[in-house]
Coordinates of C-alpha atoms and ligand atoms in Angstrom, one line a residue:
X1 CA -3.6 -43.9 3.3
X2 CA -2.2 -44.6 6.9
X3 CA -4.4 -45.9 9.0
X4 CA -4.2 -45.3 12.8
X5 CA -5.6 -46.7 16.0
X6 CA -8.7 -45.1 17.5
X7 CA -8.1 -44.7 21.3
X8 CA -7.2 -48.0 23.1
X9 CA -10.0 -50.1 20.5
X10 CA -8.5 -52.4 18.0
X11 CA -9.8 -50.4 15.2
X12 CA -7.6 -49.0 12.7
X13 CA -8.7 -46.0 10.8
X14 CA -8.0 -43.8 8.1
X15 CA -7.5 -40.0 9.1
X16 CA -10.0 -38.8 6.8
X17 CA -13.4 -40.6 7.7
X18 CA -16.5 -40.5 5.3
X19 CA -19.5 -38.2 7.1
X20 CA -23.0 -39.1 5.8
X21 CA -24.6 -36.1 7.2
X22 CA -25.2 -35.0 3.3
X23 CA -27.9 -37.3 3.7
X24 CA -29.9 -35.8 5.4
X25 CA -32.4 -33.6 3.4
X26 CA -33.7 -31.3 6.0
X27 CA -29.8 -29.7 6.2
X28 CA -28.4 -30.4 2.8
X29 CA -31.6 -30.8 0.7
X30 CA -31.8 -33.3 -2.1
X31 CA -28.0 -34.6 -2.9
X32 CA -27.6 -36.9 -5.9
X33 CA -27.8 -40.6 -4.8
X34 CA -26.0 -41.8 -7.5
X35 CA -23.2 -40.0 -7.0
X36 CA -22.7 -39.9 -3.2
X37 CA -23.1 -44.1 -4.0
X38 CA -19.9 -44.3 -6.1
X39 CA -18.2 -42.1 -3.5
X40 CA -18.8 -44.7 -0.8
X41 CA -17.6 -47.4 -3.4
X42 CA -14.4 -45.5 -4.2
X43 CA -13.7 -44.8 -0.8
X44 CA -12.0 -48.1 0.0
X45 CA -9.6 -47.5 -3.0
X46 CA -8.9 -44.1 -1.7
X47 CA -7.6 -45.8 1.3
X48 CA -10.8 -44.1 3.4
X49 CA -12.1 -47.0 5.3
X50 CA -14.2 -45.2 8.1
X51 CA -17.7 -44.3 7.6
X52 CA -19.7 -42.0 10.1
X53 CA -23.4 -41.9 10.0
X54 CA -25.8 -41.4 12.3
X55 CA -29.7 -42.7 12.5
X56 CA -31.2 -39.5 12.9
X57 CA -29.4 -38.1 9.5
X58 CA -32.6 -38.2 7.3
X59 CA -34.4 -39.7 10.4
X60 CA -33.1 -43.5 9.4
X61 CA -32.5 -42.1 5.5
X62 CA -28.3 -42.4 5.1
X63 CA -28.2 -45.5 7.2
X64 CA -31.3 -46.9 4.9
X65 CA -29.1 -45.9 1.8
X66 CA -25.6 -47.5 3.2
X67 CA -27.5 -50.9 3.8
X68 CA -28.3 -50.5 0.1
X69 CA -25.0 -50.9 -0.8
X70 CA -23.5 -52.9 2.3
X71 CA -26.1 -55.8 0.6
X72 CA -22.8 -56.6 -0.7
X73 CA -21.0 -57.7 2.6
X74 CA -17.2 -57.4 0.5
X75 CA -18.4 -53.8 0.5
X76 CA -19.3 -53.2 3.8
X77 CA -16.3 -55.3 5.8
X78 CA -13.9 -53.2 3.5
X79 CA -15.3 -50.2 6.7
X80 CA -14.8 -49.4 10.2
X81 CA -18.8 -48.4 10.9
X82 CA -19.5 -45.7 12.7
X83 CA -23.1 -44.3 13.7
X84 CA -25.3 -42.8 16.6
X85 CA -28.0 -42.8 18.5
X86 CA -29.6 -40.0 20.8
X87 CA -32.7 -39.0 19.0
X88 CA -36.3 -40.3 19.4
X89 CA -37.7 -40.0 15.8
X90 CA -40.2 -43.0 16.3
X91 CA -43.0 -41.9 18.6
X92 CA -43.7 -38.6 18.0
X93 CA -43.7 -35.8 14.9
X94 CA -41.0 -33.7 17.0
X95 CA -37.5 -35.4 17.9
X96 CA -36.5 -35.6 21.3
X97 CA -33.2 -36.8 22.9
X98 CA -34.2 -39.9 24.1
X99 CA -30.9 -42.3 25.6
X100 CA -32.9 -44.7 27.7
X101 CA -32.2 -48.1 28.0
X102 CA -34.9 -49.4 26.1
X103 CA -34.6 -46.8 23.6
X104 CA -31.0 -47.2 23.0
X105 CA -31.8 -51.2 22.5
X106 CA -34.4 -50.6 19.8
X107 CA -32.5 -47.8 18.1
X108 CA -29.5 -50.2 17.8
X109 CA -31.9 -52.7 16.4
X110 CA -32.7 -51.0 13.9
X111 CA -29.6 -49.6 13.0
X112 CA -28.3 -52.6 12.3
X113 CA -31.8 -53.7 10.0
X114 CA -30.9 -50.3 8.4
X115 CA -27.2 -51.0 7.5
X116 CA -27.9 -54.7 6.4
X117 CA -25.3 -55.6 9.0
X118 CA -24.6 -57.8 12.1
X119 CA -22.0 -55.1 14.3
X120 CA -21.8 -51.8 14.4
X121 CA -18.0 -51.0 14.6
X122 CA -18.3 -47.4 16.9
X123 CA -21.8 -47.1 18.5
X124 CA -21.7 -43.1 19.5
X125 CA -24.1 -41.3 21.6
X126 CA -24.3 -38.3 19.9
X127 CA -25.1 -35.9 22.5
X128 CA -25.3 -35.8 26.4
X129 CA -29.0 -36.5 26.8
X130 CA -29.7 -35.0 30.4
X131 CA -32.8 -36.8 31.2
X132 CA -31.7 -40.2 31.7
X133 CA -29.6 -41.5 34.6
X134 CA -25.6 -42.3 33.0
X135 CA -25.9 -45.8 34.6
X136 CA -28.7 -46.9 32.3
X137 CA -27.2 -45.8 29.4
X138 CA -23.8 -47.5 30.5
X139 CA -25.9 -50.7 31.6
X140 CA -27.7 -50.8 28.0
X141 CA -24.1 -50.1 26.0
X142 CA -22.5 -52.5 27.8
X143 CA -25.3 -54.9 27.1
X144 CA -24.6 -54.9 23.4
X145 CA -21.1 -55.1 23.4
X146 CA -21.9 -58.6 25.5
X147 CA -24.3 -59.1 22.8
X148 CA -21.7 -58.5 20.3
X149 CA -23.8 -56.1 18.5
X150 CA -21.3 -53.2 19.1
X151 CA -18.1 -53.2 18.7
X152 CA -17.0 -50.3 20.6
X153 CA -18.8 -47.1 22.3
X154 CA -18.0 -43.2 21.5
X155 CA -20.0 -40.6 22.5
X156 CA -20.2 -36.7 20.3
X157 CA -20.0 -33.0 22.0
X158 CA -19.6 -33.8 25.5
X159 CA -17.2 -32.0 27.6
X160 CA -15.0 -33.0 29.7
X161 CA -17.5 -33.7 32.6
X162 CA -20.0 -35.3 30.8
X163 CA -17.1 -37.3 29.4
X164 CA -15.6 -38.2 32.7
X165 CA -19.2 -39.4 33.9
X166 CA -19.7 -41.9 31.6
X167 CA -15.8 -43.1 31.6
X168 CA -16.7 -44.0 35.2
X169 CA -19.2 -46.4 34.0
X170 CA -18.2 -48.1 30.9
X171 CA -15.1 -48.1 28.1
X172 CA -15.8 -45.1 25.8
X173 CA -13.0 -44.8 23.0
X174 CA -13.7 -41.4 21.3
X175 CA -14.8 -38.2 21.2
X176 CA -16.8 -36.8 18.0
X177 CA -16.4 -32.9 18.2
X178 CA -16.6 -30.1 16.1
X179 CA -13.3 -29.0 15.3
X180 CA -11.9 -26.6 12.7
X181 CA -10.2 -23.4 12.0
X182 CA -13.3 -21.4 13.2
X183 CA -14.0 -23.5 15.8
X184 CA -11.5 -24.1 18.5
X185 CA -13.7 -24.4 21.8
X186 CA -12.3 -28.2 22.1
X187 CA -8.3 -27.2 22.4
X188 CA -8.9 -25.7 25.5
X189 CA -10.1 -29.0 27.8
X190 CA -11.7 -31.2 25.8
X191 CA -8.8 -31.9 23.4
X192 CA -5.7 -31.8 26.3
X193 CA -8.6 -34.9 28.4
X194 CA -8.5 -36.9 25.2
X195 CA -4.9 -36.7 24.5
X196 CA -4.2 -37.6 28.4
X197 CA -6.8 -40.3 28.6
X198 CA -5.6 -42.0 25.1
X199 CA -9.4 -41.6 24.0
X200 CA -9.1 -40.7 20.0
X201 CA -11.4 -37.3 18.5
X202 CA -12.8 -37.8 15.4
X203 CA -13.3 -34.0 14.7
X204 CA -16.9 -33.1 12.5
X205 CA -17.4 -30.2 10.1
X206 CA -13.6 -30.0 9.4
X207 CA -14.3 -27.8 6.7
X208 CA -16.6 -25.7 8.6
X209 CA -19.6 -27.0 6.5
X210 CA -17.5 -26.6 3.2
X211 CA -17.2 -22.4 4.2
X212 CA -12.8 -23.7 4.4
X213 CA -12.7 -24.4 0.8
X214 CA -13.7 -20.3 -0.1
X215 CA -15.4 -22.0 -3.3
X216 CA -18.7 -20.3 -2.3
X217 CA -19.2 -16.8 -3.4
X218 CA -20.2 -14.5 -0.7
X219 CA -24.6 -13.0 -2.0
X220 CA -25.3 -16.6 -3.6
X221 CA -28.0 -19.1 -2.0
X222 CA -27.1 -22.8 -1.4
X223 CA -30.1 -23.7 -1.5
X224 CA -29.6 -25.7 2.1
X225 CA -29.4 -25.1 6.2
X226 CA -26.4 -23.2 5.6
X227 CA -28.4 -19.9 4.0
X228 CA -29.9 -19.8 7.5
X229 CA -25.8 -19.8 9.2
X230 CA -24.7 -16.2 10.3
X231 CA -21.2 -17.0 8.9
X232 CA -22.8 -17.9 5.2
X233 CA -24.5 -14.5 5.1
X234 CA -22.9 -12.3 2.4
X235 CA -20.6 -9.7 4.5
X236 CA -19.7 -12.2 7.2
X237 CA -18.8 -14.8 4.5
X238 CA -16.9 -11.7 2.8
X239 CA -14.4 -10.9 5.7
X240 CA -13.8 -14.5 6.1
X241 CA -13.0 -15.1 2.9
X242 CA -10.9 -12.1 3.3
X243 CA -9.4 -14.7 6.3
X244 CA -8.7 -17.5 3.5
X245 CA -7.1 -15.4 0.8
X246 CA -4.5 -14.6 3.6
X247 CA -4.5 -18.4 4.0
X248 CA -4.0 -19.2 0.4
X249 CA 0.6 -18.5 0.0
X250 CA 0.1 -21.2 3.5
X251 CA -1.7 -24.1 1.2
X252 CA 0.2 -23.1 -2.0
X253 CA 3.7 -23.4 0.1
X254 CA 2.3 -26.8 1.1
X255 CA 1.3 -28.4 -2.5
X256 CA -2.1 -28.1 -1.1
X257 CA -5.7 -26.6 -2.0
X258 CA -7.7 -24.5 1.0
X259 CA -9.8 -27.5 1.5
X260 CA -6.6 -29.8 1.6
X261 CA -5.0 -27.6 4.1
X262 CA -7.7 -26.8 6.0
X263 CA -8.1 -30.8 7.2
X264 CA -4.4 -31.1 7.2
X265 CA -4.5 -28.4 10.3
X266 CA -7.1 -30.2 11.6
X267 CA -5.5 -33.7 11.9
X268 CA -2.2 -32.2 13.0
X269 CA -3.1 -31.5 16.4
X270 CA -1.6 -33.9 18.3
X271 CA -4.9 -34.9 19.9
X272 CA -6.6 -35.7 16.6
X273 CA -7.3 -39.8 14.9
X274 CA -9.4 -38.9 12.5
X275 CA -11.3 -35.4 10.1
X276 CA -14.8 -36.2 9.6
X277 CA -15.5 -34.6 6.0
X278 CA -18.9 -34.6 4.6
X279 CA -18.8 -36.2 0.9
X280 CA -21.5 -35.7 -1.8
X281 CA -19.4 -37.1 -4.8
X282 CA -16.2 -39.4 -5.2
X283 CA -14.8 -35.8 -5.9
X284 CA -15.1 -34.7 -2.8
X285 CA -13.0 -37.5 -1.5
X286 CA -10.3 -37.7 -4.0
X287 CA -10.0 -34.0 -3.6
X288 CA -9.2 -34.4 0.1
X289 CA -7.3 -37.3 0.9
X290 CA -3.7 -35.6 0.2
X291 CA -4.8 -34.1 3.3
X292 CA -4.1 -36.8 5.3
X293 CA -0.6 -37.4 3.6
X294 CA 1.5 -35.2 6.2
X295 CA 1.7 -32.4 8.6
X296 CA 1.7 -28.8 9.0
X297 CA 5.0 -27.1 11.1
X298 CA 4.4 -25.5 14.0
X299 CA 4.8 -22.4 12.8
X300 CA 2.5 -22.8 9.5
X301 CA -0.2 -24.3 12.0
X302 CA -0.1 -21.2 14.2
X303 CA 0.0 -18.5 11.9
X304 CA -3.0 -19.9 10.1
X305 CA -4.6 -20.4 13.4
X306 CA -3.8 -16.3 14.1
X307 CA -5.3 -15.4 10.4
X308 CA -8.6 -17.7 10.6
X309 CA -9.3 -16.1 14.7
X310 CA -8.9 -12.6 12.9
X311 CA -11.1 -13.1 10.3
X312 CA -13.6 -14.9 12.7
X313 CA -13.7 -11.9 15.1
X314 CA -14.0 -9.3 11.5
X315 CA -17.1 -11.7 10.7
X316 CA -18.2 -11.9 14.7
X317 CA -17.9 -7.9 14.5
X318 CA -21.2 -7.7 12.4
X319 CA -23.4 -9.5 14.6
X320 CA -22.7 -6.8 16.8
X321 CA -23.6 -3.8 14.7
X322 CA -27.1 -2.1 15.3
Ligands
NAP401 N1 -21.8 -35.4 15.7 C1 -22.4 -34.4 15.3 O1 -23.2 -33.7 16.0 C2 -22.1 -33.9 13.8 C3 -22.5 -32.7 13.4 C4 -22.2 -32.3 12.1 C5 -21.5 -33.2 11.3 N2 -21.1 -34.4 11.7 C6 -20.3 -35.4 10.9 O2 -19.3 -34.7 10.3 C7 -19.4 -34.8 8.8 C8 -18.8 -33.6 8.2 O3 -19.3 -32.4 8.7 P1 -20.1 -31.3 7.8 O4 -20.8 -32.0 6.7 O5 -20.7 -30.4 8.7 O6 -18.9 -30.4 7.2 P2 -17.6 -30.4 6.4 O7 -17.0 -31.7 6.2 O8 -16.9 -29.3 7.1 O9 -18.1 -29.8 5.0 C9 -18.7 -30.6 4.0 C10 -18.9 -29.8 2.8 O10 -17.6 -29.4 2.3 C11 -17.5 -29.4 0.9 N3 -16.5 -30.4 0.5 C12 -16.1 -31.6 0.9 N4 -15.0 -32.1 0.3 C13 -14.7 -31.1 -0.6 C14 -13.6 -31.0 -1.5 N5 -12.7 -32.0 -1.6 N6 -13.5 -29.9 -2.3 C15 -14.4 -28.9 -2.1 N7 -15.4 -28.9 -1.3 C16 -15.5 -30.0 -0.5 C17 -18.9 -29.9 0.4 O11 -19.6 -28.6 0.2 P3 -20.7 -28.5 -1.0 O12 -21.8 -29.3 -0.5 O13 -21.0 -27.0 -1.0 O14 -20.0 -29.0 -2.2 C18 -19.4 -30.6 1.6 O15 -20.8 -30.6 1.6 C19 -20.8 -35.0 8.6 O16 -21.1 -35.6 7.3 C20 -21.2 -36.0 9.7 O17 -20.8 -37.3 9.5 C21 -21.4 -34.8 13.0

């Protein structure tokens, strides 16, 4: 797979990137371990060599599994490493966003104790935490990348102000937002900044939490976070399913399945590095990285982007109805 720069870093990375957010039982419940392991060790082969994580996915849980493996260092230098801080999980029974400077330095600690590692490749914050003054969190970000212990810094849903804040204080090379067919808040300033300011997006939830593939069957339980989202609930999923089935001649014209086509619109946009897809299984990556082998036409781009809005507004419709 080609492998691309991310912003102005020295980091080349793959345009799908590995998301570890399956690990996090609270959302996605109990996944397979052994599994979602060989995934991560087929990855390389599949020429997918970013990883995203994050410490608060299973409150320390995927980073915990991914030192696991990275106990063989081969494995682990085959990745670009990406994970985040922003959580307190440590001093209390309830989370809280937490980005000060003394937090930030223990959380990267143990990040790195976690992951069996000496650097962390992309240290993200991975929310704007508004508590704590922008200077300390620059001052302790910019004391690890002295310390070598960082690589590079990214931060995760800002907008554009909260981006341009911290850019006034230290280097920051990416952007993580959501981004997909049924959610396109970012095109509209946060994607035209990035593309301006050569800062790379690595997009998340690319296939809207798996809804892009139109594998699940509108009535049955997943048994996970998503039976609780408004889009998963039985007539909502229906009209957007309705959406994909319109989508369906697009992919086939392409060679490609709805979960295929779904991240190749997503990294077409000019603005994009790299989609984020969440993997369970080695299945889930083989089954996506033809993705990543080209791009959609203008016109295919659009008139998928004109069938997805239309089912989204259908699917919106009900939320509205007494
Ligand atoms: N920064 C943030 O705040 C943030 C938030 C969310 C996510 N993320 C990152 O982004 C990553 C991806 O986001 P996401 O997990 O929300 O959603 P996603 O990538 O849109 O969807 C993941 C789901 O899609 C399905 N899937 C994946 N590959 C498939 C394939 N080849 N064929 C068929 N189905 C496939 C699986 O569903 P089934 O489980 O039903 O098989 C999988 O659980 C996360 O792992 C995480 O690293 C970051």
């Amino acid at each position: 797979m080609h492998h691309v720069p991310l912003g102005v870093s020295d980091l080349a990375v793959s345009r799908i990137c590995f998301g570890c957010w399956q690990l996090s039982p609270q959302f996605w419940g109990d996944v397979p371990l052994d599994g979602w392991r060989a995934a991560v060790r087929r990855a390389p082969d599949l020429g997918v060599n970013f990883l995203d994580t994050a410490d608060a996915y299973g409150d320390g849980f995927a980073e915990t599994e991914l030192g696991r493996l990275f106990a063989d260092p081969m494995l682990r230098d085959r990745f670009v490493l990406a994970t985040k801080f922003y959580w307190n999980f440590d001093e209390s029974e309830t989370r809280f966003p937490d980005t000060r400077r003394a937090r930030i330095l223990r959380a990267c600690e143990n990040s790195l104790m976690r992951l069996r590692t000496d650097r962390i490749d992309l240290y993200q914050v991975h929310a704007w935490d508004a508590l704590t003054r922008p200077d300390e969190v620059a001052e302790a970000l910019i004391q690890l990348r002295r310390e070598g212990k960082i690589r590079w810094i990214g931060v995760s849903n800002f907008n554009v102000e909260q981006l341009a804040v911290y850019r006034a204080r230290m280097e920051v090379v990416c952007l993580q937002p959501p981004y997909s067919l049924l959610a396109r808040d970012v095109e509209a300033r946060e994607l035209p900044y990035c593309l301006a300011n050569r800062i790379g997006v690595i997009a998340y939830s690319p296939l809207f939490r798996g809804l892009l593939t139109g594998k699940h069957a509108p009535g049955t339980k997943l048994g996970d976070s998503r039976d609780e989202h408004p889009f998963f609930a039985e007539k909502a999923l229906g009209r957007l399913q309705a959406g994909l089935a319109k989508l369906q001649p697009l992919a086939d014209a392409e060679g490609l399945t709805l979960a295929q086509f779904a991240v190749r619109w997503v990294i077409t946009h000019p603005a994009l590095t790299s989609a984020i897809v969440g993997v369970k299984k080695p299945e889930h990556l083989e089954g996506i990285v033809k993705a990543a082998e080209g791009a959609l036409s203008q016109e295919t781009w659009h008139r998928a982007a004109k069938i997805m809005a239309s089912a989204k507004k259908d699917a919106e419709a009900l939320r509205e109805q007494p």
